[in-house]
Coordinates of N, CA and C in Angstrom, one line a residue:
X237 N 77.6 76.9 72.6 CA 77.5 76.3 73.9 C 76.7 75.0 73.8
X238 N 77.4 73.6 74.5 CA 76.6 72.7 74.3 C 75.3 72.8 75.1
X239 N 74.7 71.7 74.6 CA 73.3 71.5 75.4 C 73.4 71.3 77.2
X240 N 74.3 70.5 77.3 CA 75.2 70.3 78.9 C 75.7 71.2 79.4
X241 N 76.1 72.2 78.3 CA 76.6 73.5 79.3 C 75.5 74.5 79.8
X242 N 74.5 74.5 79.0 CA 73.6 75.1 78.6 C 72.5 74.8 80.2
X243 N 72.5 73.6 80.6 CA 71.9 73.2 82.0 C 72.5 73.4 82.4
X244 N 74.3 73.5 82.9 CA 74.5 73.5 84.1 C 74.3 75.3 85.0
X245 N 74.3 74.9 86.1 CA 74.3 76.2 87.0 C 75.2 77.1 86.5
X246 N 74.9 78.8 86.6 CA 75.8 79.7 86.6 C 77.3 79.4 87.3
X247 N 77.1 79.4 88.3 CA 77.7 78.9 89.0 C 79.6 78.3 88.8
X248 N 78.8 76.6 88.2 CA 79.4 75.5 88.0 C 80.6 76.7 86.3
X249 N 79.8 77.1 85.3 CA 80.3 77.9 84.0 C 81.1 79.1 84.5
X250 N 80.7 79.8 85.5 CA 81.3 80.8 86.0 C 83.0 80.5 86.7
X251 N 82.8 79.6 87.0 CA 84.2 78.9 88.0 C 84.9 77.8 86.6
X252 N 84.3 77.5 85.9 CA 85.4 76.8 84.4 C 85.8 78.1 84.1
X253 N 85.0 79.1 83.7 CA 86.1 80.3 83.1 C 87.3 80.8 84.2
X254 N 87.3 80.8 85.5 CA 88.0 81.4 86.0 C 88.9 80.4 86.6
X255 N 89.1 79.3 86.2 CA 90.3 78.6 86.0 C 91.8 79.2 86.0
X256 N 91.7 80.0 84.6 CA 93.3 80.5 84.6 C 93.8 81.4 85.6
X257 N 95.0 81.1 85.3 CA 95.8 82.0 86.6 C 96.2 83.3 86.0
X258 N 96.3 83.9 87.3 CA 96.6 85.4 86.4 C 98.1 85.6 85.2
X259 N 98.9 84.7 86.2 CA 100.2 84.1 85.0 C 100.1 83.7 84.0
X260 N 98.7 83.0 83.9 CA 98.3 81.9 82.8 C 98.2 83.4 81.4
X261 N 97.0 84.2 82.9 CA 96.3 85.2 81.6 C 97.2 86.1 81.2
X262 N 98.0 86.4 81.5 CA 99.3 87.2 81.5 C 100.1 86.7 79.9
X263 N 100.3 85.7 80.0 CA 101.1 85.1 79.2 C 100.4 85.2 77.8
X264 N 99.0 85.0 77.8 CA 97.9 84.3 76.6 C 98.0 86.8 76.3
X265 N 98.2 87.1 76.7 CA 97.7 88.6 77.2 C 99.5 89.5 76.3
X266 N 100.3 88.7 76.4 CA 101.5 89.1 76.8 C 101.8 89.1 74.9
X267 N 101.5 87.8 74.5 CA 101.2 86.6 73.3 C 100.9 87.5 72.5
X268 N 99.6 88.0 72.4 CA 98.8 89.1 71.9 C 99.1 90.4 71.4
X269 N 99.6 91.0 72.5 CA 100.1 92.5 72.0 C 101.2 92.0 71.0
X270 N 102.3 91.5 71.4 CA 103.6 91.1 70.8 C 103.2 90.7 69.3
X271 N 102.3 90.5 69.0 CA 102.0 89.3 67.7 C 101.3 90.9 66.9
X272 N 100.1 91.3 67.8 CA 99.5 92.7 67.3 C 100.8 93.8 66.5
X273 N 101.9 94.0 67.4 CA 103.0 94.9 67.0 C 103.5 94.1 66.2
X274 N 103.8 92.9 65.9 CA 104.6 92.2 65.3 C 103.9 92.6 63.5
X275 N 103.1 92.1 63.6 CA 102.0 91.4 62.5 C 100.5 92.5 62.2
X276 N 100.3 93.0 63.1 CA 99.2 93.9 62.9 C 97.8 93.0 63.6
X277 N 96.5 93.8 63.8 CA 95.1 92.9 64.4 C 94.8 92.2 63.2
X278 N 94.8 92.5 62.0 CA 94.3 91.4 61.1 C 94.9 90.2 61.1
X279 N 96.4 90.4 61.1 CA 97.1 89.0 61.3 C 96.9 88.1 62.5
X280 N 96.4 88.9 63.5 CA 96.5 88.0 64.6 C 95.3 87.1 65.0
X281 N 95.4 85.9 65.2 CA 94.3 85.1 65.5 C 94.0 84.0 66.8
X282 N 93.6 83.7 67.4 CA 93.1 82.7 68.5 C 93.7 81.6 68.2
X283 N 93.8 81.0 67.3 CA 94.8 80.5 66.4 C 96.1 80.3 66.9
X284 N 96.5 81.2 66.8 CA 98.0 81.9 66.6 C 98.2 81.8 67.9
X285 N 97.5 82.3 68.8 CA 97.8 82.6 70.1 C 97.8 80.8 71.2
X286 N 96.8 80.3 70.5 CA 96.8 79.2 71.2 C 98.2 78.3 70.6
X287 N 98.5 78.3 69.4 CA 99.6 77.6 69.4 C 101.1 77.9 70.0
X288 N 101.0 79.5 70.6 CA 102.3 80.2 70.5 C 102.2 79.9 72.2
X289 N 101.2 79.7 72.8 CA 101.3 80.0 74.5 C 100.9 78.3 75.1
X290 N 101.1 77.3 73.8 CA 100.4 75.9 74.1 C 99.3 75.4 74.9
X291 N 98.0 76.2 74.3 CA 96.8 76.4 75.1 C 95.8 75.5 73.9
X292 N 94.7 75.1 74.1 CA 93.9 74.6 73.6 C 93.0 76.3 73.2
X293 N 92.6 76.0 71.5 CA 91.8 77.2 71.4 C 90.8 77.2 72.2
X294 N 89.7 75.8 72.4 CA 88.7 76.2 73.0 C 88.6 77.3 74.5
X295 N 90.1 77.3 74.9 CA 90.4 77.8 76.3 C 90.3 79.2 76.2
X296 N 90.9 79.5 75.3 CA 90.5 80.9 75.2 C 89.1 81.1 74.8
X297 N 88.4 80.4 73.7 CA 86.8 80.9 73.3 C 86.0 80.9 74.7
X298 N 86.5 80.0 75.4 CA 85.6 79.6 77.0 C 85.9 81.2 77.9
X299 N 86.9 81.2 77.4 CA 86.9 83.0 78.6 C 86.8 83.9 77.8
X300 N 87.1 84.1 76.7 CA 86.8 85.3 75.3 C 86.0 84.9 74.2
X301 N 85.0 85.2 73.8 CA 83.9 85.2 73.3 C 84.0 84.9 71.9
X302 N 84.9 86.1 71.6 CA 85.6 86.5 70.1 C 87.0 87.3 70.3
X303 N 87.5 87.3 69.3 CA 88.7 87.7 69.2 C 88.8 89.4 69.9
X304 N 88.2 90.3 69.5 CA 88.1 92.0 69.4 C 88.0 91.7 71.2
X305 N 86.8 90.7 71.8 CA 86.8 91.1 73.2 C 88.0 90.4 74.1
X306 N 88.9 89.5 73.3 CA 90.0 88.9 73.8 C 91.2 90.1 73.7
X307 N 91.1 90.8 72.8 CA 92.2 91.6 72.2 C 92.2 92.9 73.2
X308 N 90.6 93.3 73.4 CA 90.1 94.6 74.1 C 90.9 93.8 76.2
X309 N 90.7 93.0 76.3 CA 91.1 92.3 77.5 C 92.3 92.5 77.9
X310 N 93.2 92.3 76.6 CA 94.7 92.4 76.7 C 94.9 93.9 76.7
X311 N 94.4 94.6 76.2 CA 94.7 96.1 75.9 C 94.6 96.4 77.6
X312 N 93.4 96.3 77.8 CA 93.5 96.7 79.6 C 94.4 95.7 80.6
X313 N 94.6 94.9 80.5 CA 95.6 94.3 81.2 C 96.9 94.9 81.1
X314 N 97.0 95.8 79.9 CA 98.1 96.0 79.8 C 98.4 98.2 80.6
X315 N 96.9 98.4 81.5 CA 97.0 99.4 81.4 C 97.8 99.7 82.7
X316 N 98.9 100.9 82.8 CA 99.5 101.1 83.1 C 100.2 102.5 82.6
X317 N 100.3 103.6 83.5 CA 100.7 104.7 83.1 C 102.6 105.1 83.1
X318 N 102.8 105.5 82.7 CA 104.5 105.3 82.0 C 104.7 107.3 83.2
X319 N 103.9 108.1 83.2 CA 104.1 109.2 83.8 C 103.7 108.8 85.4
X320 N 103.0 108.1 86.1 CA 102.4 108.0 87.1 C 103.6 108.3 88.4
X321 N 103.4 109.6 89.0 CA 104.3 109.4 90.4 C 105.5 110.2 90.1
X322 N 105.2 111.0 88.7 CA 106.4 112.0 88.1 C 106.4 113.2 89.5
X323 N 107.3 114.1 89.8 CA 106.5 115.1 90.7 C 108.2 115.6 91.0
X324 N 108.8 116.8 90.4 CA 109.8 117.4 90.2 C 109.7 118.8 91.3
X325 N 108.4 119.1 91.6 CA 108.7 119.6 92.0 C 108.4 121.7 91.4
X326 N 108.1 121.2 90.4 CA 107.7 122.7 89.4 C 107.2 122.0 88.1
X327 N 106.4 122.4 87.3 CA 105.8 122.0 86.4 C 106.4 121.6 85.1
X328 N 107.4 122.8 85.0 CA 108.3 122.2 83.8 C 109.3 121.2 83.9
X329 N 109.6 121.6 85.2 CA 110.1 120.0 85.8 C 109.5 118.4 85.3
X330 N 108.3 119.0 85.3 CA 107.5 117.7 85.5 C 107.4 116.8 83.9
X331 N 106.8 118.2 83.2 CA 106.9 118.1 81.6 C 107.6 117.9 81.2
X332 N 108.8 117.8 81.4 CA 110.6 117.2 80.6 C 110.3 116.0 81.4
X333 N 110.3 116.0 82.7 CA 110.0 114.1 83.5 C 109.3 113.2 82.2
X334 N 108.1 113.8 82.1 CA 107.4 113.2 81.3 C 107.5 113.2 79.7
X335 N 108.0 113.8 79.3 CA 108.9 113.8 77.9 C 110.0 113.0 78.1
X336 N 110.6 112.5 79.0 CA 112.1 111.6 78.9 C 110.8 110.4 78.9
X337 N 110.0 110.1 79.9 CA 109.2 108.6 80.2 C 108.5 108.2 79.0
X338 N 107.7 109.1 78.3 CA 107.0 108.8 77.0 C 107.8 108.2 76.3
X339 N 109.3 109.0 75.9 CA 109.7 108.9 75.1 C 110.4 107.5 74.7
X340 N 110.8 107.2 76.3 CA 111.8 105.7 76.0 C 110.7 104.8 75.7
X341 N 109.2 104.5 75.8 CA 108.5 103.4 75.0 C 107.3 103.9 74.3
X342 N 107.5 105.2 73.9 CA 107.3 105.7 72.4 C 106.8 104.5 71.0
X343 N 108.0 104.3 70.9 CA 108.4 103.1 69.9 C 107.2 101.9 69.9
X344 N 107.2 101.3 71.2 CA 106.6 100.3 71.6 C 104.7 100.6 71.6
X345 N 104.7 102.1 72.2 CA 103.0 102.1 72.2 C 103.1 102.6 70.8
X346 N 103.2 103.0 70.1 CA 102.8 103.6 68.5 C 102.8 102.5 67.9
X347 N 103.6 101.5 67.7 CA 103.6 100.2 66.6 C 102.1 99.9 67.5
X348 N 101.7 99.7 69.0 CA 101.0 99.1 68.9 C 99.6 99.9 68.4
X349 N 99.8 101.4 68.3 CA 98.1 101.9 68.2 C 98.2 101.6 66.4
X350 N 99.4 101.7 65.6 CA 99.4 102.1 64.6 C 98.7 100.2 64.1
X351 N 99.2 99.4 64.6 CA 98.7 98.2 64.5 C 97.5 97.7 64.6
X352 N 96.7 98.4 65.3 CA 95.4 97.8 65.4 C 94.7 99.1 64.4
X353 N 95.3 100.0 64.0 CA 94.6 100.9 63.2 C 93.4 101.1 63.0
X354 N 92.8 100.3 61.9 CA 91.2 100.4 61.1 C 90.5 99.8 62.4
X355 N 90.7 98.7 62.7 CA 90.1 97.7 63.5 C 89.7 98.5 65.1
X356 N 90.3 99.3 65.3 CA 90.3 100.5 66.5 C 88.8 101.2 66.2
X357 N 89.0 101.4 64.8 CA 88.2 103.0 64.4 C 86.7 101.8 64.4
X358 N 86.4 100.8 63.6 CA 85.0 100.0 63.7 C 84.6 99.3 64.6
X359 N 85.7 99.4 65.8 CA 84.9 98.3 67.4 C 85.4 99.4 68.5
X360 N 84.3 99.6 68.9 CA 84.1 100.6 69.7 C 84.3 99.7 71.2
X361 N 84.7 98.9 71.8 CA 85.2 98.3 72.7 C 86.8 98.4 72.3
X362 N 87.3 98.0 71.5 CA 88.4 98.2 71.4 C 89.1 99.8 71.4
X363 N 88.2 100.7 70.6 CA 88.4 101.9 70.8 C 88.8 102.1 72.2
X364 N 87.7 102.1 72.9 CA 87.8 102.0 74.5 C 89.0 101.1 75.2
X365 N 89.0 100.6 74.7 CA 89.9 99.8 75.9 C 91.5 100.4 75.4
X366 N 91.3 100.6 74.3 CA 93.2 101.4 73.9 C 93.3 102.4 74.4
X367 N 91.9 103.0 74.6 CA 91.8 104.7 75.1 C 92.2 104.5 76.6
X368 N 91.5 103.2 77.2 CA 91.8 103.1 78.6 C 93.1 102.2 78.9
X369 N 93.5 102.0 78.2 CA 95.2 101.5 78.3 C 96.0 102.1 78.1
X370 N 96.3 103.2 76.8 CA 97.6 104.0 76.2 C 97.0 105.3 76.5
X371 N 96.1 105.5 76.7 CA 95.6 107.5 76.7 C 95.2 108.0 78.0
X372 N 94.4 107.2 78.3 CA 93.9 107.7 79.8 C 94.4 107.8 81.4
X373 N 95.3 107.1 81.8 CA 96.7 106.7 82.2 C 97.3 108.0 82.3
X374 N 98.1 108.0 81.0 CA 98.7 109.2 80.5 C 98.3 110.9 80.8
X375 N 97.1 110.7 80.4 CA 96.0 112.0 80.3 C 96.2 112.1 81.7
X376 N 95.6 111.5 82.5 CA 95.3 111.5 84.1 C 96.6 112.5 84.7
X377 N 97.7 111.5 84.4 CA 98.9 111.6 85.2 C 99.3 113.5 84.9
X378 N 99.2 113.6 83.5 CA 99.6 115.1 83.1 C 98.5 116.3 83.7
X379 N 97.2 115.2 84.1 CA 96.1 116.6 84.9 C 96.7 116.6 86.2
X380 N 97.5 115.3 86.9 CA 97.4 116.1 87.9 C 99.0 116.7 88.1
X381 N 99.8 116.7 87.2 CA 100.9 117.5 87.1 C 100.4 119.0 87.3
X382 N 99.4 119.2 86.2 CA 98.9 120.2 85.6 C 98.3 121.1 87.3
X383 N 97.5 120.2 88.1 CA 96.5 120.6 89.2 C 97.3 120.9 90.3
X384 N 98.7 120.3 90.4 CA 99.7 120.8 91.5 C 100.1 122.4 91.0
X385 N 100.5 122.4 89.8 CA 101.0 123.6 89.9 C 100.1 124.6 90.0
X386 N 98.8 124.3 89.4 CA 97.5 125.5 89.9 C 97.5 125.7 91.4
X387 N 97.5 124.5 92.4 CA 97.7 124.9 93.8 C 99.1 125.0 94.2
X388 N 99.9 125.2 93.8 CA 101.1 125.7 94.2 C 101.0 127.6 94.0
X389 N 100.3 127.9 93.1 CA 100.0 129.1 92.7 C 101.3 129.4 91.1
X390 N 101.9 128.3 90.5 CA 102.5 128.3 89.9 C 102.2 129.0 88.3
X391 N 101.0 128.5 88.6 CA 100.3 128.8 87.3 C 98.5 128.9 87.5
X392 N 98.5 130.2 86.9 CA 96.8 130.7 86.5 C 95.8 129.2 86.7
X393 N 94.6 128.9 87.4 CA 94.0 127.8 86.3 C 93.2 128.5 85.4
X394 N 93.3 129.4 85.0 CA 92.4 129.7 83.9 C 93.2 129.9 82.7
X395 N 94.2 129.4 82.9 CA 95.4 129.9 81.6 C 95.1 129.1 80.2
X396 N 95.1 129.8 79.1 CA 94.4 128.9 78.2 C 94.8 127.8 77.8
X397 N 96.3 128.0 78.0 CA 96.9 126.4 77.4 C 96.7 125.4 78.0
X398 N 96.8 125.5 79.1 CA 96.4 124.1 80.2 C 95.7 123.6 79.8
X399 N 94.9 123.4 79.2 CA 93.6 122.1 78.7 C 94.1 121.8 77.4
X400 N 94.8 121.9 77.0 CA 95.9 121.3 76.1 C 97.0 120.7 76.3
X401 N 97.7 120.6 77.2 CA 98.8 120.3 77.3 C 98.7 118.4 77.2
X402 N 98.0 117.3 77.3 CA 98.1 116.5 77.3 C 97.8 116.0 75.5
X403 N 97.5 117.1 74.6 CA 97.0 116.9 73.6 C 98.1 117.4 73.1
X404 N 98.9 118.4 73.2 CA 100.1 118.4 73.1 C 101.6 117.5 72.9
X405 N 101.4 116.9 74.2 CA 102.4 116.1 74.4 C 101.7 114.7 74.2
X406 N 101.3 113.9 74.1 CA 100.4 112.9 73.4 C 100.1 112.6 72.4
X407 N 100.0 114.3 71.5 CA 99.0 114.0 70.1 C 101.3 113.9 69.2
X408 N 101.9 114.5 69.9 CA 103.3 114.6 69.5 C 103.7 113.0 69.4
X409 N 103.9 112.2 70.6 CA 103.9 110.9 70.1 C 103.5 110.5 68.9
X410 N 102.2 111.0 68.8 CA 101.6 110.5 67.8 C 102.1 110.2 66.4
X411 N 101.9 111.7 66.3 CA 102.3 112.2 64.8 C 103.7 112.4 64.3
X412 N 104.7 112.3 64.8 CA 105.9 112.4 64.9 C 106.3 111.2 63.6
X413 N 105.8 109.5 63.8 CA 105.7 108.7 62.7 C 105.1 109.0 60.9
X414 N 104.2 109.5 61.8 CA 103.4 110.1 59.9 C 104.4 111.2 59.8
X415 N 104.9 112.3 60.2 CA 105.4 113.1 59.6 C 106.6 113.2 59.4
X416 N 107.5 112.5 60.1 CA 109.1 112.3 59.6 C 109.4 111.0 59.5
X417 N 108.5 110.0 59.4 CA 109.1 108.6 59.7 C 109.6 108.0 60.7
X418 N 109.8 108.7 62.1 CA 110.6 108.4 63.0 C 109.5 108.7 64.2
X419 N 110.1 107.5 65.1 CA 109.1 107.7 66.4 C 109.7 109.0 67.3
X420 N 108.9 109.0 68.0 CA 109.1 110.4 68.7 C 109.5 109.7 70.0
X421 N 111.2 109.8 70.2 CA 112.2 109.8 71.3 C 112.3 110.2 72.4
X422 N 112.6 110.4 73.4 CA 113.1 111.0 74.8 C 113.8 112.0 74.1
X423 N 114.6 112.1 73.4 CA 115.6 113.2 73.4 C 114.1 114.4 72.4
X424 N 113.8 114.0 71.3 CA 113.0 114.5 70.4 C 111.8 115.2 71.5
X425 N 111.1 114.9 72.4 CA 110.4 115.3 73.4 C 110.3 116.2 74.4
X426 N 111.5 115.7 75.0 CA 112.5 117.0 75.6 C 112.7 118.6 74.9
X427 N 112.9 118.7 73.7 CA 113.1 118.9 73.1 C 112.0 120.0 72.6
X428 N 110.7 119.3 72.5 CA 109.5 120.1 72.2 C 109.1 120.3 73.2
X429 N 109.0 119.8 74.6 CA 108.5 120.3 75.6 C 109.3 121.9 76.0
X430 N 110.3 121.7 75.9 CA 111.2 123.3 76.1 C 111.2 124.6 75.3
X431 N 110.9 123.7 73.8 CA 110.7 124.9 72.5 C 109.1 125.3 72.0
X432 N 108.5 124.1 72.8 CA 106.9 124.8 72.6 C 106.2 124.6 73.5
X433 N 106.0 123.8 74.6 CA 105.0 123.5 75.4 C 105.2 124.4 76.8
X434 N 106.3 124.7 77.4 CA 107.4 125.5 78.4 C 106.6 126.5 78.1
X435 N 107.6 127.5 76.6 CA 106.9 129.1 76.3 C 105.4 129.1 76.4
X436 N 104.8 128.0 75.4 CA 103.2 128.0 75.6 C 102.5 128.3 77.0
X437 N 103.2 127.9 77.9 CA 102.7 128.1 79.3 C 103.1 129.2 80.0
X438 N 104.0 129.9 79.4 CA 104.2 131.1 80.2 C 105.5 130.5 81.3
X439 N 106.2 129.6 81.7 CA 107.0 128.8 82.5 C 108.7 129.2 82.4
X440 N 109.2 129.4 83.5 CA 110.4 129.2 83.3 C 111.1 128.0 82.7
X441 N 112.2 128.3 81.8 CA 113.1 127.0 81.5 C 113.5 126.5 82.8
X442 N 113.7 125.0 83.3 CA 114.7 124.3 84.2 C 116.2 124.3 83.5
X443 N 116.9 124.1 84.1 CA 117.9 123.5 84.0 C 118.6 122.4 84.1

């Protein structure tokens, strides 16, 4: 910070950062992930991003500090639940709903967790903010799948699997890449939800 910036009022520094438009931040935000999946977090730089969205770097250093809290910025901007507003109507209903929704951008969130990888595990902002962008969302939406059917009387709440089921179908995205090479699909989802997660709960098949 210069010495000039350094005197002026909160105020006067508070209103230069909030300049951009949310379009603006959108775009510098949009830039980011795309380059992350592309290239990985090591590759990507303030750099990179200022020349790809024709921004001046300093514009970004003036609203993001460093890169991890620029990067952590975009992860929540981008939060948004892919199950939200599923509601079939019966639970296993819900759980195939939500096995077709994961699955069609599957692809898209795993390149990105698999991308920021190491850099996840040593910045604990970043940890966080992926958790509150790609997990939490998610998590949310399958508790309260999970809490209709308890008050419907569909299912026990003390049934043991229930506090798994989002670890289940979540930790399966996951791992689907490390263990056969292949992301875990809508059809591939479907698929486990009826051959293991369904029986696991005690649930009728739909149809």
């Amino acid at each position: 910070m210069t010495p000039q910036a350094a005197d002026e009022p909160e105020t006067v520094v508070a209103a230069r950062r909030s300049k951009l438009t949310p379009e603006r931040e959108r775009e510098f935000f949009d830039a980011a992930i795309d380059q992350i999946r592309e290239c990985g977090y090591d590759a990507l730089s303030m750099e990179g991003i200022a020349a790809s969205t024709k921004c001046s770097k300093s514009t970004l250093y003036r609203q993001w500090k460093t890169k991890p809290q620029f990067v952590a910025a975009a992860l929540r901007a981008n939060h948004c639940s892919r199950l939200a507003g599923i509601d079939t109507g019966s639970l296993a209903g819900d759980l195939r709903a939500a096995a077709r929704a994961a699955g069609e951008r599957s692809d898209d969130d795993t390149k990105l967790v698999q991308a920021l990888g190491h850099a996840v595990m040593q910045d604990p902002e970043l940890q966080c903010a992926l958790r509150d962008a790609l997990i939490e969302p998610e998590r949310a939406a399958l508790k309260e799948m999970v809490q209709r059917a308890v008050d419907r009387g569909e299912i026990a709440a003390d049934h043991p699997a229930l506090e798994f089921v989002p670890a289940q179908l979540l930790g399966m995205i996951r791992v689907r890449p490390v263990l056969e090479g292949r992301y875990a699909d809508a059809d591939y989802l479907v698929r486990y939800v009826d051959a293991a997660l369904i029986p696991a709960l005690g649930l009728p098949q739909v149809t």
